Short mmCIF file of C-alpha atoms in Angstrom, two decimals:
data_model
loop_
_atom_site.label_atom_id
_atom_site.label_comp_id
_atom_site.label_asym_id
_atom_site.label_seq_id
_atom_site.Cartn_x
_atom_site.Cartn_y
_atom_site.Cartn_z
CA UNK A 1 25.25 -44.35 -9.58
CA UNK A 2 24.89 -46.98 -12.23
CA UNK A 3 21.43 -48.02 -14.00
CA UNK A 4 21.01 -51.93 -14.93
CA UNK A 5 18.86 -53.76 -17.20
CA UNK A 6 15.85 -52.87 -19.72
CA UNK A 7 14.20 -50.61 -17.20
CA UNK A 8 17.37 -48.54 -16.85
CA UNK A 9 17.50 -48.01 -20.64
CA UNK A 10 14.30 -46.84 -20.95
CA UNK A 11 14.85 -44.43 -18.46
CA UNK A 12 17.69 -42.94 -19.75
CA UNK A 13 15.98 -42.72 -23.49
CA UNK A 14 13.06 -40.64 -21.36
CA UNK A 15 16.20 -38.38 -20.03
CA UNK A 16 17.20 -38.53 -23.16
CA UNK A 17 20.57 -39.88 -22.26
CA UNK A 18 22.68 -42.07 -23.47
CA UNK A 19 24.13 -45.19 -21.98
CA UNK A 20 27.03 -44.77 -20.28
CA UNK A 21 27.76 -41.20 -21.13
CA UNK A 22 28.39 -38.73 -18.70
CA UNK A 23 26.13 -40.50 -15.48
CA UNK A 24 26.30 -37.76 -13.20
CA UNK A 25 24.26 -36.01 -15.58
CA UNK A 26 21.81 -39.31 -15.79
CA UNK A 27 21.62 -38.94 -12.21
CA UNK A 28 20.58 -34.83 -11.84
CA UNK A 29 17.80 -35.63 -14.66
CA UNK A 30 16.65 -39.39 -13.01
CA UNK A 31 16.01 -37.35 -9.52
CA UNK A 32 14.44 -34.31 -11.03
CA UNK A 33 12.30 -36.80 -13.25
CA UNK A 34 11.25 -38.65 -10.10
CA UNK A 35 10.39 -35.32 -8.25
CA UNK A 36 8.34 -34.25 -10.82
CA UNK A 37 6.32 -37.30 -10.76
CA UNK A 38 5.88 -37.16 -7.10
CA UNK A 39 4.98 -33.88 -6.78
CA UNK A 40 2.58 -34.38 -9.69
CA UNK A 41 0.84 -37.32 -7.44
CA UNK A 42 1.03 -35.25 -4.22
CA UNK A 43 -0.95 -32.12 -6.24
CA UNK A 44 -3.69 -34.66 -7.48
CA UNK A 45 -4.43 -36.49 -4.15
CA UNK A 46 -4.28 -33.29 -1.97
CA UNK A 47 -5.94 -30.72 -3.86
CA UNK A 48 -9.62 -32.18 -2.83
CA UNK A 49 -8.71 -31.85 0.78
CA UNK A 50 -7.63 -28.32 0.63
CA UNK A 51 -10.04 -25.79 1.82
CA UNK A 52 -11.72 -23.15 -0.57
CA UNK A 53 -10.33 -19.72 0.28
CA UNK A 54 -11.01 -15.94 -1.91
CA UNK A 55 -9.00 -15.68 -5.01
CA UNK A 56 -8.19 -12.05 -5.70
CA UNK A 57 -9.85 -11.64 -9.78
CA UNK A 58 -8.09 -10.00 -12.15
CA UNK A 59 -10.50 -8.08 -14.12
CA UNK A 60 -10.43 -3.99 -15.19
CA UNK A 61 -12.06 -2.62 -12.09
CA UNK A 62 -11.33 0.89 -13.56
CA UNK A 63 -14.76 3.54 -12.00
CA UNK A 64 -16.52 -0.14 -11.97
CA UNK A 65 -20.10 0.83 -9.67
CA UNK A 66 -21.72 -1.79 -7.66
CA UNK A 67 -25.64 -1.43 -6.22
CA UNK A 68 -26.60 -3.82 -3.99
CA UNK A 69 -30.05 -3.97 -2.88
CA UNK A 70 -30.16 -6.04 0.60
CA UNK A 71 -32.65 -6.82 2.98
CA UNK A 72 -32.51 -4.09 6.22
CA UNK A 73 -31.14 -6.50 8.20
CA UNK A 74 -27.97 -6.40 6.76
CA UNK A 75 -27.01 -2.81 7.46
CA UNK A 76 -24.03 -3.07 9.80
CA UNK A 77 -22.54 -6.40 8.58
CA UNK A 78 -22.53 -4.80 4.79
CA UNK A 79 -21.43 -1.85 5.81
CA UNK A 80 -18.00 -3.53 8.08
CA UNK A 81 -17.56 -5.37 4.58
CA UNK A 82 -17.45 -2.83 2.17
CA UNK A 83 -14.05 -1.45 2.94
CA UNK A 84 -12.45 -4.63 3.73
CA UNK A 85 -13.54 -5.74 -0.18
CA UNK A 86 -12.77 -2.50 -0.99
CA UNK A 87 -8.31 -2.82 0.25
CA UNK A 88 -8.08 -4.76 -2.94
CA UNK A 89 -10.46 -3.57 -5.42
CA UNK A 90 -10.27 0.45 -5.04
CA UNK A 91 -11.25 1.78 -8.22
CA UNK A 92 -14.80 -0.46 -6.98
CA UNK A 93 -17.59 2.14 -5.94
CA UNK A 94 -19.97 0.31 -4.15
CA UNK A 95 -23.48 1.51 -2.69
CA UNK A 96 -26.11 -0.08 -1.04
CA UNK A 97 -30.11 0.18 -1.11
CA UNK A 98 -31.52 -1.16 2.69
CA UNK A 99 -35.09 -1.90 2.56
CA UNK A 100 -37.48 -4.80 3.12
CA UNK A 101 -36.87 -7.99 0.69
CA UNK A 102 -40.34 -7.58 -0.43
CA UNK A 103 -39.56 -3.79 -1.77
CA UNK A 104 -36.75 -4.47 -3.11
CA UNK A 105 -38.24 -7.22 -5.19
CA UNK A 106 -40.17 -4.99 -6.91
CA UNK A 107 -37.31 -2.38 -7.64
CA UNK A 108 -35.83 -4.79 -9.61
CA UNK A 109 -39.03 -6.29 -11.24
CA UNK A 110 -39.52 -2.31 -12.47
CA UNK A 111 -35.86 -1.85 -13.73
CA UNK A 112 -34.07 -0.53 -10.95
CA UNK A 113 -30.13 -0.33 -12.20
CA UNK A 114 -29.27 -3.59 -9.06
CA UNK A 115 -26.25 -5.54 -9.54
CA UNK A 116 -26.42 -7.97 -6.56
CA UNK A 117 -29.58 -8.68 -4.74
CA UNK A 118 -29.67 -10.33 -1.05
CA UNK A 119 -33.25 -10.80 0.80
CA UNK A 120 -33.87 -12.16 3.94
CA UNK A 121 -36.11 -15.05 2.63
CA UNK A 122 -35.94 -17.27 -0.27
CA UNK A 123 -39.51 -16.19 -1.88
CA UNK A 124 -38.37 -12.98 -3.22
CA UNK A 125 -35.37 -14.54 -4.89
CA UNK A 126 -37.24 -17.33 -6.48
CA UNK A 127 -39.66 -14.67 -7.81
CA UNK A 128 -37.09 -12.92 -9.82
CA UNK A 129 -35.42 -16.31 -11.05
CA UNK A 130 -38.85 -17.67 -12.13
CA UNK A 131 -39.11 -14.17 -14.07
CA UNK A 132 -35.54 -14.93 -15.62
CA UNK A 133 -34.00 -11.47 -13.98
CA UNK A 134 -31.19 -13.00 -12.10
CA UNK A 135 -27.93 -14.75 -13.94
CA UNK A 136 -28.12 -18.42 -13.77
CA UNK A 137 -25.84 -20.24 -11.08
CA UNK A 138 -25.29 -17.16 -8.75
CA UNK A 139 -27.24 -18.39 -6.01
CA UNK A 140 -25.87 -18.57 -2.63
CA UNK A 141 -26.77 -18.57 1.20
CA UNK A 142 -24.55 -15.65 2.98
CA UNK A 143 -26.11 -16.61 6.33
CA UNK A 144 -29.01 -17.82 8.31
CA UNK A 145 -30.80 -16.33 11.40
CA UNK A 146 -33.21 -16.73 14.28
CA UNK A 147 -36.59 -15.17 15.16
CA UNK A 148 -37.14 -13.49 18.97
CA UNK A 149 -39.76 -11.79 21.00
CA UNK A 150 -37.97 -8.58 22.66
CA UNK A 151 -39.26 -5.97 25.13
CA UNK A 152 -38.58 -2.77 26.60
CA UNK A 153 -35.80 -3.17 29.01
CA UNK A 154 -37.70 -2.19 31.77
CA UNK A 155 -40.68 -4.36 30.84
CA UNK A 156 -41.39 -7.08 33.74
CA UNK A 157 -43.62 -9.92 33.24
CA UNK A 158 -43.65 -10.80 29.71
CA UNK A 159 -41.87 -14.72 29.73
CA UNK A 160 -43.04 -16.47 26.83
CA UNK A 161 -45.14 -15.90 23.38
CA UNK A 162 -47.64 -16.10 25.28
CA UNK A 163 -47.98 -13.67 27.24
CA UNK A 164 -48.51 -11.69 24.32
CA UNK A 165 -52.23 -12.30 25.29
CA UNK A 166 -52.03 -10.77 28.65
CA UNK A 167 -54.30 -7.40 29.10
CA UNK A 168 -51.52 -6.10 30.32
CA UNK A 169 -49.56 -6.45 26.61
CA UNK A 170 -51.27 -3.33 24.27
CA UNK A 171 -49.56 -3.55 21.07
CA UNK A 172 -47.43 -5.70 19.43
CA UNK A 173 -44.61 -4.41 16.54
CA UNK A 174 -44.00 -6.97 13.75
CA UNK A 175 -43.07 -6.57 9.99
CA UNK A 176 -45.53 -6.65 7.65
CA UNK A 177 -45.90 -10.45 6.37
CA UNK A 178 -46.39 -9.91 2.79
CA UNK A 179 -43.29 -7.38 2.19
CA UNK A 180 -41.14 -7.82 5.30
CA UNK A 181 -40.01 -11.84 6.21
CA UNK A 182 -39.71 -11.10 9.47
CA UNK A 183 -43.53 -10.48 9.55
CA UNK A 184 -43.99 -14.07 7.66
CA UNK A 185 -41.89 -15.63 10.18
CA UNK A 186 -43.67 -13.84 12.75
CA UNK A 187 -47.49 -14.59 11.54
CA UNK A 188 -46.35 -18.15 10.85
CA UNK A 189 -44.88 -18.48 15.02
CA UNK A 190 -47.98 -16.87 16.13
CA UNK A 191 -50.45 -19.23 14.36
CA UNK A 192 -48.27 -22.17 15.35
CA UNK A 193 -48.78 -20.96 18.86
CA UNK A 194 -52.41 -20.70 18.15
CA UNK A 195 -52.43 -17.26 19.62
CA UNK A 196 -52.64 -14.88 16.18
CA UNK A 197 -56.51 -14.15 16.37
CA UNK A 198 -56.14 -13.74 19.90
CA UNK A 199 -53.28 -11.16 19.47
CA UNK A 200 -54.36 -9.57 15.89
CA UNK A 201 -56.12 -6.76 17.39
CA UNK A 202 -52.78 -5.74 18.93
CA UNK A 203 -50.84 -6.05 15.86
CA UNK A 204 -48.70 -2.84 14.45
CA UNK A 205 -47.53 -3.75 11.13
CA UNK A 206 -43.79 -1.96 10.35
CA UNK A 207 -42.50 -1.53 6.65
CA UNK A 208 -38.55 -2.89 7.98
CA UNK A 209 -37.63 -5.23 10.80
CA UNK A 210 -35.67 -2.22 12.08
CA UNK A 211 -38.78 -0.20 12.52
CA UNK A 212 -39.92 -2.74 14.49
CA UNK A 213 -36.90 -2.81 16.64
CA UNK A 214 -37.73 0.91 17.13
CA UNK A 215 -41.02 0.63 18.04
CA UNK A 216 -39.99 -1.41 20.62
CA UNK A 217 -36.76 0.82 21.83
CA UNK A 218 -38.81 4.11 21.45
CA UNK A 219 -41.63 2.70 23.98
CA UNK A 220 -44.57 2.61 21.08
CA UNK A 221 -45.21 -0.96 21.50
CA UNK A 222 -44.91 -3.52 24.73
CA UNK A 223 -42.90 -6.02 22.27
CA UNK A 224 -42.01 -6.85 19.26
CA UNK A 225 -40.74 -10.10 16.81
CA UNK A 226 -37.34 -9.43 15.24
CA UNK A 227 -34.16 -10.51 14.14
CA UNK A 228 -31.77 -11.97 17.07
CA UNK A 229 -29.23 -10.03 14.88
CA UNK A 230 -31.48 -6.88 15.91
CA UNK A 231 -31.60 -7.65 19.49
CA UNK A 232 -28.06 -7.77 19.38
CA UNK A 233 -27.26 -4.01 18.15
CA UNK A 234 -30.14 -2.88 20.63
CA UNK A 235 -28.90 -1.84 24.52
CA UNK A 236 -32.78 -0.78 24.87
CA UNK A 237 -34.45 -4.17 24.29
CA UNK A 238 -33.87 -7.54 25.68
CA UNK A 239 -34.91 -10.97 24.58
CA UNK A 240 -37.57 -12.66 26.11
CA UNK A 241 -37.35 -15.48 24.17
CA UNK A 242 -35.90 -17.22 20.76
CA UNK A 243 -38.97 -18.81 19.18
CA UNK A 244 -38.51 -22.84 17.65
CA UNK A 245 -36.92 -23.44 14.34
CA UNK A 246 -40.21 -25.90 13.94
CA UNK A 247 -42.51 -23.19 13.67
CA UNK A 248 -41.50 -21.34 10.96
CA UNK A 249 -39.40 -21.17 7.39
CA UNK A 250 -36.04 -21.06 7.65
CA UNK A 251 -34.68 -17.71 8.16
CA UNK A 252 -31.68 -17.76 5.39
CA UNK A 253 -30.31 -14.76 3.28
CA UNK A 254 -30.06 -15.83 -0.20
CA UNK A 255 -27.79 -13.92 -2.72
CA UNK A 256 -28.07 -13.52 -6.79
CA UNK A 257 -26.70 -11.44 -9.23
CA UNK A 258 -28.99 -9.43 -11.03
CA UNK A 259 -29.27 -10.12 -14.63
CA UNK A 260 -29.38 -6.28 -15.54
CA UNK A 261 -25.90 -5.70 -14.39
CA UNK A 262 -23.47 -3.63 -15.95
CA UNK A 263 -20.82 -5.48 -14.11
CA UNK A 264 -21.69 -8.60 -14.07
CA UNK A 265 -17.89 -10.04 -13.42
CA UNK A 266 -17.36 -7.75 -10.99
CA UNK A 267 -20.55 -8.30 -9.30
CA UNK A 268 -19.80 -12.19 -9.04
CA UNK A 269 -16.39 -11.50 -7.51
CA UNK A 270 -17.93 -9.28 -4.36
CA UNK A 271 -20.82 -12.55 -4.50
CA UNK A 272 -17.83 -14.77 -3.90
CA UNK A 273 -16.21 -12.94 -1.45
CA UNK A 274 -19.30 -12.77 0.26
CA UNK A 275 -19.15 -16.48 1.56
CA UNK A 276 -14.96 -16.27 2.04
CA UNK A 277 -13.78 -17.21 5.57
CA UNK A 278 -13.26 -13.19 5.85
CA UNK A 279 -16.37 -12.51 5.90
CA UNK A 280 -17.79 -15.28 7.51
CA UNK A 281 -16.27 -13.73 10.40
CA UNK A 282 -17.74 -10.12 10.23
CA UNK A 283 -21.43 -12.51 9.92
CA UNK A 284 -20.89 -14.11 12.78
CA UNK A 285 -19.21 -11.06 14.75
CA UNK A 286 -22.98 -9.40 14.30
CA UNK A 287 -24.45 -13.05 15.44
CA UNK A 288 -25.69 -14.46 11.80
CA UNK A 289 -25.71 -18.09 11.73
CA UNK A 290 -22.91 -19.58 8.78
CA UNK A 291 -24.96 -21.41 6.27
#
């Protein structure tokens, strides 16, 4: 292999070679010089098309405890996580506190030792950012959901929202608005509908949307508004109907890490692999929407 010209010298004072000496040796260092390059190129124009995946963190995870308050909703999906996290970070402990977003909201307003909080509507998460009690840029969406009217499975002749004013239709299970979302997303599809003051009277206000579902399983109420996620871990209930995007709030699950934390690394790493492709896929086994 021989190198001409100015070009060629200036390659070979890069290599650090001299002219003429030893060329076989030029060569090995020209090709791994020109590999280098090219791989350098092919790292900066691909990287932006890879996908994100979960990095494993290194961090001491030695008796590390994680509390994670999240809206009741949640249950199963959480609980199908928790071990699958828990393959790579064992020393991890990690416990949950199910409840209505609206509750847990004001655990954590009166000190309640929470690491990572998730609701099942965006106002209780704004209230405890606007308060300054959750660390800044920890936000996420874990998933999204959808709002349906479910009966009995025996029940006959309830086909729409509206039926919900029939004689026939006694009570009515829904969260309570100003604790549970559910019950906001319900009050705000039944004035939509312009049927609420027709079907207040009826109205049995539960603490959870899985009292609700209950109510509904256990016979103490003709139908109820819940969670299609709800529906879906119910063989007593079946959906009448999904009600329209357009007539209420979005139904999201927003996650933040609590400022209080004692484990505040720790608690951004399970946040993180919250939204990996591994558990996107345990959220939509239990029919959540991806965000």
């Amino acid at each position: 292999m021989v190198i001409y010209g100015k070009v060629g010298k200036t390659i070979l004072t890069v290599l650090n070679v001299k002219p003429m000496f030893n060329l076989a040796i030029a060569r090995n260092k020209l090709l791994t010089f020109i590999f280098t390059v090219l791989f350098t190129l092919l790292l900066i124009v691909g990287l932006p098309n890879i996908r994100p995946f979960y990095v494993l963190a290194q961090f001491n995870t030695t008796n590390s405890k994680l509390l994670i308050s999240a809206a009741s909703s949640l249950k199963e999906v959480m609980e199908e996580i928790k071990p699958i996290y828990q393959q790579n970070h064992p020393n991890v402990n990690i416990n949950y506190n199910f409840a209505n977003s609206g509750a847990l909201q004001q655990q954590i307003e009166q000190g309640a030792p929470v690491d990572i909080f998730i609701s099942a509507a965006k106002k209780q998460v704004d209230a405890l950012e606007k308060k300054g009690l959750l660390v800044s840029g920890t936000r996420s969406i874990v998933a999204k959901n959808r709002l349906v009217l479910v009966v009995p499975k025996n029940v006959v002749g309830v086909t729409s929202f509206y039926s919900l004013q029939d004689a026939k239709v006694k009570k009515i299970a829904i969260g309570e608005p100003r604790s549970v979302p559910a019950g906001q997303y319900a009050e705000q599809v039944l004035r939509k509908l312009k049927i609420w003051e027709k079907v207040k009277s009826k109205l049995v206000f539960a603490n959870t949307v899985r009292q609700v579902l209950a109510f509904v399983e256990n016979g103490n109420t003709d139908a109820g508004l819940v969670y299609v996620t709800d529906a879906k871990i119910s063989n007593k209930v079946k959906v009448v109907v999904t009600a329209d995007e357009k007539y209420h709030s979005p139904i999201i699950y927003p996650l933040a890490v609590v400022k209080r934390s004692k484990n505040i690394d720790v608690a951004k790493d399970f946040s993180k692999f919250l939204v990996s492709d591994q558990a996107k896929a345990i959220f939509k086994k239990y029919g959540f929407i991806l965000p």
